[in-house]
mmCIF file of C-alpha atoms in Angstrom:
data_model
loop_
_atom_site.group_PDB
_atom_site.id
_atom_site.type_symbol
_atom_site.label_atom_id
_atom_site.label_comp_id
_atom_site.label_asym_id
_atom_site.label_seq_id
_atom_site.Cartn_x
_atom_site.Cartn_y
_atom_site.Cartn_z
ATOM 1 C CA GLU A 109 -67.332 -193.894 -61.976
ATOM 2 C CA ALA A 110 -69.272 -194.809 -58.845
ATOM 3 C CA GLY A 111 -68.129 -193.147 -55.653
ATOM 4 C CA VAL A 112 -67.594 -194.585 -52.200
ATOM 5 C CA THR A 113 -70.823 -195.959 -50.795
ATOM 6 C CA GLN A 114 -71.755 -196.650 -47.201
ATOM 7 C CA PHE A 115 -74.603 -198.527 -45.616
ATOM 8 C CA PRO A 116 -76.714 -197.802 -43.687
ATOM 9 C CA SER A 117 -76.989 -194.030 -43.887
ATOM 10 C CA HIS A 118 -78.450 -193.879 -40.390
ATOM 11 C CA SER A 119 -78.572 -196.320 -37.502
ATOM 12 C CA VAL A 120 -80.246 -195.856 -34.138
ATOM 13 C CA ILE A 121 -79.543 -198.567 -31.583
ATOM 14 C CA GLU A 122 -79.670 -199.016 -27.861
ATOM 15 C CA LYS A 123 -76.650 -199.249 -25.640
ATOM 16 C CA GLY A 124 -75.369 -202.800 -25.570
ATOM 17 C CA GLN A 125 -76.581 -203.709 -29.041
ATOM 18 C CA THR A 126 -74.415 -204.558 -32.033
ATOM 19 C CA VAL A 127 -74.166 -202.582 -35.251
ATOM 20 C CA THR A 128 -72.268 -203.345 -38.445
ATOM 21 C CA LEU A 129 -71.379 -200.614 -40.888
ATOM 22 C CA ARG A 130 -70.394 -201.342 -44.445
ATOM 23 C CA CYS A 131 -68.218 -199.451 -46.892
ATOM 24 C CA ASP A 132 -67.734 -200.103 -50.587
ATOM 25 C CA PRO A 133 -64.702 -198.186 -51.874
ATOM 26 C CA ILE A 134 -64.158 -197.009 -55.410
ATOM 27 C CA SER A 135 -63.219 -199.989 -57.564
ATOM 28 C CA GLY A 136 -59.462 -200.376 -57.804
ATOM 29 C CA HIS A 137 -58.681 -198.326 -54.694
ATOM 30 C CA ASP A 138 -56.384 -200.392 -52.514
ATOM 31 C CA ASN A 139 -56.419 -197.934 -49.620
ATOM 32 C CA LEU A 140 -59.483 -197.813 -47.390
ATOM 33 C CA TYR A 141 -59.814 -195.646 -44.304
ATOM 34 C CA TRP A 142 -62.379 -195.438 -41.532
ATOM 35 C CA TYR A 143 -62.945 -192.173 -39.680
ATOM 36 C CA ARG A 144 -65.388 -190.924 -37.062
ATOM 37 C CA ARG A 145 -66.620 -187.414 -36.472
ATOM 38 C CA VAL A 146 -68.434 -186.391 -33.345
ATOM 39 C CA MET A 147 -70.459 -183.192 -33.731
ATOM 40 C CA GLY A 148 -68.256 -180.131 -33.733
ATOM 41 C CA LYS A 149 -65.023 -182.050 -33.370
ATOM 42 C CA GLU A 150 -62.288 -183.209 -35.700
ATOM 43 C CA ILE A 151 -62.533 -186.081 -38.140
ATOM 44 C CA LYS A 152 -60.741 -188.760 -36.168
ATOM 45 C CA PHE A 153 -58.817 -191.543 -37.857
ATOM 46 C CA LEU A 154 -59.795 -195.082 -36.869
ATOM 47 C CA LEU A 155 -57.898 -197.413 -39.177
ATOM 48 C CA HIS A 156 -56.346 -197.929 -42.592
ATOM 49 C CA PHE A 157 -56.438 -200.965 -44.871
ATOM 50 C CA VAL A 158 -54.184 -201.622 -47.815
ATOM 51 C CA LYS A 159 -56.043 -204.243 -49.760
ATOM 52 C CA GLU A 160 -57.090 -206.791 -47.118
ATOM 53 C CA SER A 161 -54.324 -205.957 -44.635
ATOM 54 C CA LYS A 162 -54.685 -203.629 -41.675
ATOM 55 C CA GLN A 163 -51.905 -201.117 -42.200
ATOM 56 C CA ASP A 164 -52.638 -198.988 -39.180
ATOM 57 C CA GLU A 165 -55.346 -199.451 -36.570
ATOM 58 C CA SER A 166 -53.921 -197.093 -33.987
ATOM 59 C CA GLY A 167 -57.098 -195.015 -33.967
ATOM 60 C CA MET A 168 -59.478 -197.796 -32.969
ATOM 61 C CA PRO A 169 -60.914 -196.772 -29.583
ATOM 62 C CA ASN A 170 -61.012 -200.205 -27.974
ATOM 63 C CA ASN A 171 -61.697 -203.868 -28.593
ATOM 64 C CA ARG A 172 -65.416 -203.255 -29.024
ATOM 65 C CA PHE A 173 -64.588 -202.164 -32.551
ATOM 66 C CA LEU A 174 -63.711 -204.741 -35.212
ATOM 67 C CA ALA A 175 -62.955 -203.919 -38.829
ATOM 68 C CA GLU A 176 -62.543 -206.365 -41.659
ATOM 69 C CA ARG A 177 -61.864 -206.170 -45.360
ATOM 70 C CA THR A 178 -62.131 -209.663 -46.714
ATOM 71 C CA GLY A 179 -60.795 -210.048 -50.222
ATOM 72 C CA GLY A 180 -59.628 -206.472 -50.277
ATOM 73 C CA THR A 181 -62.919 -205.115 -51.571
ATOM 74 C CA TYR A 182 -65.630 -203.850 -49.242
ATOM 75 C CA SER A 183 -65.056 -203.331 -45.546
ATOM 76 C CA THR A 184 -67.194 -203.709 -42.445
ATOM 77 C CA LEU A 185 -66.881 -202.014 -39.079
ATOM 78 C CA LYS A 186 -68.644 -203.765 -36.227
ATOM 79 C CA VAL A 187 -69.307 -202.175 -32.864
ATOM 80 C CA GLN A 188 -70.166 -204.699 -30.167
ATOM 81 C CA PRO A 189 -71.488 -203.834 -27.643
ATOM 82 C CA ALA A 190 -72.255 -200.224 -28.532
ATOM 83 C CA GLU A 191 -71.845 -197.498 -25.895
ATOM 84 C CA LEU A 192 -73.269 -193.982 -25.778
ATOM 85 C CA GLU A 193 -69.906 -192.402 -26.650
ATOM 86 C CA ASP A 194 -69.806 -194.359 -29.928
ATOM 87 C CA SER A 195 -72.401 -192.015 -31.424
ATOM 88 C CA GLY A 196 -71.195 -189.950 -34.351
ATOM 89 C CA VAL A 197 -70.808 -190.025 -38.109
ATOM 90 C CA TYR A 198 -68.597 -192.806 -39.415
ATOM 91 C CA PHE A 199 -66.929 -191.986 -42.701
ATOM 92 C CA CYS A 200 -65.156 -194.338 -45.021
ATOM 93 C CA ALA A 201 -62.669 -193.060 -47.573
ATOM 94 C CA SER A 202 -60.609 -194.698 -50.286
ATOM 95 C CA SER A 203 -57.601 -193.747 -52.360
ATOM 96 C CA THR A 204 -55.225 -195.150 -54.952
ATOM 97 C CA ARG A 205 -52.081 -194.034 -53.181
ATOM 98 C CA THR A 206 -49.246 -196.554 -53.328
ATOM 99 C CA SER A 207 -46.190 -194.397 -52.720
ATOM 100 C CA GLY A 208 -45.146 -190.797 -52.705
ATOM 101 C CA ALA A 209 -46.953 -187.871 -51.224
ATOM 102 C CA TYR A 210 -50.160 -187.468 -53.220
ATOM 103 C CA ASN A 211 -53.149 -188.774 -51.272
ATOM 104 C CA GLU A 212 -56.521 -187.600 -52.532
ATOM 105 C CA GLN A 213 -59.053 -189.413 -50.417
ATOM 106 C CA PHE A 214 -62.582 -189.941 -51.673
ATOM 107 C CA PHE A 215 -65.089 -189.948 -48.837
ATOM 108 C CA GLY A 216 -68.354 -191.819 -48.659
ATOM 109 C CA PRO A 217 -71.581 -190.164 -47.464
ATOM 110 C CA GLY A 218 -71.104 -191.500 -43.932
ATOM 111 C CA THR A 219 -73.216 -193.497 -41.515
ATOM 112 C CA ARG A 220 -74.797 -191.527 -38.703
ATOM 113 C CA LEU A 221 -74.820 -193.768 -35.636
ATOM 114 C CA THR A 222 -76.919 -192.848 -32.628
ATOM 115 C CA VAL A 223 -76.622 -194.958 -29.492
ATOM 116 C CA LEU A 224 -79.436 -194.403 -26.989
ATOM 117 C CA GLY B 297 -49.080 -187.311 -30.763
ATOM 118 C CA GLN B 298 -49.490 -184.961 -33.647
ATOM 119 C CA GLN B 299 -52.077 -182.232 -33.250
ATOM 120 C CA VAL B 300 -53.573 -179.972 -35.884
ATOM 121 C CA MET B 301 -55.255 -176.857 -34.580
ATOM 122 C CA GLN B 302 -57.666 -174.990 -36.845
ATOM 123 C CA ILE B 303 -59.199 -171.569 -36.270
ATOM 124 C CA PRO B 304 -61.696 -170.067 -36.202
ATOM 125 C CA GLN B 305 -64.310 -172.695 -35.410
ATOM 126 C CA TYR B 306 -67.075 -170.594 -36.978
ATOM 127 C CA GLN B 307 -67.065 -167.581 -39.264
ATOM 128 C CA HIS B 308 -70.057 -165.510 -40.313
ATOM 129 C CA VAL B 309 -69.551 -163.238 -43.307
ATOM 130 C CA GLN B 310 -71.691 -161.129 -45.579
ATOM 131 C CA GLU B 311 -71.734 -162.289 -49.173
ATOM 132 C CA GLY B 312 -68.867 -160.593 -50.965
ATOM 133 C CA GLU B 313 -66.584 -160.428 -47.939
ATOM 134 C CA ASP B 314 -63.359 -162.382 -47.714
ATOM 135 C CA PHE B 315 -62.764 -165.398 -45.477
ATOM 136 C CA THR B 316 -59.656 -167.070 -44.093
ATOM 137 C CA THR B 317 -59.148 -170.227 -42.038
ATOM 138 C CA TYR B 318 -55.825 -171.161 -40.454
ATOM 139 C CA CYS B 319 -54.184 -174.451 -39.524
ATOM 140 C CA ASN B 320 -51.244 -175.023 -37.242
ATOM 141 C CA SER B 321 -49.499 -178.320 -36.644
ATOM 142 C CA SER B 322 -47.500 -179.306 -33.589
ATOM 143 C CA THR B 323 -45.050 -181.149 -35.857
ATOM 144 C CA THR B 324 -43.475 -180.574 -39.256
ATOM 145 C CA LEU B 325 -45.666 -181.858 -42.041
ATOM 146 C CA SER B 326 -44.817 -183.649 -45.264
ATOM 147 C CA ASN B 327 -47.973 -182.309 -46.831
ATOM 148 C CA ILE B 328 -51.286 -180.730 -45.962
ATOM 149 C CA GLN B 329 -54.653 -181.366 -47.553
ATOM 150 C CA TRP B 330 -57.815 -179.292 -47.562
ATOM 151 C CA TYR B 331 -61.349 -180.642 -47.711
ATOM 152 C CA LYS B 332 -64.786 -179.028 -47.898
ATOM 153 C CA GLN B 333 -67.915 -180.532 -46.386
ATOM 154 C CA ARG B 334 -71.238 -179.025 -47.402
ATOM 155 C CA PRO B 335 -74.064 -179.139 -44.823
ATOM 156 C CA GLY B 336 -75.398 -182.699 -44.728
ATOM 157 C CA GLY B 337 -72.646 -183.882 -47.044
ATOM 158 C CA HIS B 338 -69.278 -185.532 -46.828
ATOM 159 C CA PRO B 339 -65.733 -184.166 -47.054
ATOM 160 C CA VAL B 340 -64.581 -183.488 -50.588
ATOM 161 C CA PHE B 341 -60.898 -183.127 -51.407
ATOM 162 C CA LEU B 342 -59.908 -179.649 -52.573
ATOM 163 C CA ILE B 343 -56.123 -179.648 -52.800
ATOM 164 C CA GLN B 344 -52.841 -180.950 -51.405
ATOM 165 C CA LEU B 345 -49.773 -178.786 -50.706
ATOM 166 C CA VAL B 346 -46.353 -180.378 -50.476
ATOM 167 C CA LYS B 347 -43.608 -177.770 -50.879
ATOM 168 C CA SER B 348 -42.406 -175.295 -48.296
ATOM 169 C CA GLY B 349 -43.906 -171.865 -48.990
ATOM 170 C CA GLU B 350 -46.203 -173.252 -51.673
ATOM 171 C CA VAL B 351 -49.152 -171.147 -52.839
ATOM 172 C CA LYS B 352 -51.898 -172.560 -55.030
ATOM 173 C CA LYS B 353 -55.036 -170.940 -56.384
ATOM 174 C CA GLN B 354 -58.360 -172.366 -57.448
ATOM 175 C CA LYS B 355 -60.503 -169.537 -58.771
ATOM 176 C CA ARG B 356 -61.401 -167.496 -55.651
ATOM 177 C CA LEU B 357 -59.604 -169.897 -53.269
ATOM 178 C CA THR B 358 -55.953 -169.388 -52.321
ATOM 179 C CA PHE B 359 -54.074 -172.043 -50.356
ATOM 180 C CA GLN B 360 -50.735 -171.457 -48.638
ATOM 181 C CA PHE B 361 -48.252 -173.774 -46.953
ATOM 182 C CA GLY B 362 -45.860 -172.155 -44.502
ATOM 183 C CA GLU B 363 -42.101 -172.019 -44.952
ATOM 184 C CA ALA B 364 -41.587 -174.276 -41.933
ATOM 185 C CA LYS B 365 -44.295 -176.668 -43.186
ATOM 186 C CA LYS B 366 -46.147 -176.394 -39.882
ATOM 187 C CA ASN B 367 -48.966 -174.064 -40.853
ATOM 188 C CA SER B 368 -51.347 -173.463 -43.702
ATOM 189 C CA SER B 369 -54.202 -171.201 -44.657
ATOM 190 C CA LEU B 370 -57.156 -171.122 -46.996
ATOM 191 C CA HIS B 371 -58.401 -167.746 -48.167
ATOM 192 C CA ILE B 372 -61.623 -167.192 -50.094
ATOM 193 C CA THR B 373 -62.039 -163.888 -51.912
ATOM 194 C CA ALA B 374 -65.511 -162.390 -52.287
ATOM 195 C CA THR B 375 -67.480 -165.207 -50.707
ATOM 196 C CA GLN B 376 -70.638 -166.532 -52.309
ATOM 197 C CA THR B 377 -73.498 -168.486 -50.760
ATOM 198 C CA THR B 378 -72.162 -171.587 -52.521
ATOM 199 C CA ASP B 379 -69.061 -171.378 -50.319
ATOM 200 C CA VAL B 380 -71.087 -172.341 -47.255
ATOM 201 C CA GLY B 381 -69.739 -175.424 -45.501
ATOM 202 C CA THR B 382 -67.046 -176.682 -43.187
ATOM 203 C CA TYR B 383 -63.449 -176.491 -44.346
ATOM 204 C CA PHE B 384 -61.010 -179.019 -42.909
ATOM 205 C CA CYS B 385 -57.267 -179.119 -43.103
ATOM 206 C CA ALA B 386 -55.478 -182.455 -42.710
ATOM 207 C CA GLY B 387 -51.751 -182.797 -42.211
ATOM 208 C CA GLU B 388 -49.458 -185.777 -42.711
ATOM 209 C CA THR B 389 -46.136 -186.070 -40.930
ATOM 210 C CA ALA B 390 -42.892 -186.808 -42.693
ATOM 211 C CA GLY B 391 -42.081 -190.510 -42.710
ATOM 212 C CA GLY B 392 -45.559 -191.285 -41.486
ATOM 213 C CA SER B 393 -47.955 -193.965 -42.561
ATOM 214 C CA TYR B 394 -50.007 -191.787 -44.933
ATOM 215 C CA ILE B 395 -52.552 -191.060 -42.210
ATOM 216 C CA PRO B 396 -53.735 -187.442 -42.195
ATOM 217 C CA THR B 397 -54.572 -185.753 -38.911
ATOM 218 C CA PHE B 398 -57.604 -183.552 -39.365
ATOM 219 C CA GLY B 399 -58.285 -180.220 -37.735
ATOM 220 C CA ARG B 400 -61.686 -179.490 -36.178
ATOM 221 C CA GLY B 401 -62.777 -177.581 -39.231
ATOM 222 C CA THR B 402 -64.018 -174.040 -39.769
ATOM 223 C CA SER B 403 -67.697 -173.644 -40.505
ATOM 224 C CA LEU B 404 -68.335 -170.800 -42.920
ATOM 225 C CA ILE B 405 -71.753 -169.161 -42.905
ATOM 226 C CA VAL B 406 -72.394 -166.690 -45.716
ATOM 227 C CA HIS B 407 -75.247 -164.239 -45.297
ATOM 228 C CA PRO B 408 -76.824 -163.003 -48.544
#
């Protein structure tokens, strides 16, 4: 079974530019999460999709961030325009959870974003 | 909002010594999860605890969930160099939207 994949693995852009990150979850996983980790800090929740619907986007920093999951398969996270504080590692995770407590999340390798 | 505090931030041990990381939540949790991230890698799910006072073991790893479901610990007996990495706890609140709040993680460095 293929794991969660993310593209690109690294991205270096200048302040003001646009970057789009992509996540392909494990096939059949309805739940897709985006997280961000800044060096030495916690893994911070950004948003949660169930299939193509945004279930919770309370962690999105501001309107410069736009996430989509068309068709309920892969997801994209666009940052436009990027700011210095957007630098960090962006993780995507997926799970099969539909109800109840069990929630094993499978993380992708992450995209390291550096904004100069 | 909910906060999950994790200590220590770093821990250096000699191979063979024990290691413990602690998590405390500001609110009562419905469950707590533990993840391990190897250097340069991504978080990998280790376990989920749900019941008050629950204790689970995985070989040399022992996980505990407090009676009040607000704290948890991970203990590694006789560390090995393969244990190196950052250990994260992540707690979900009762009646929440299945969104775990992660702690800052504890980075374990094992010296051979």
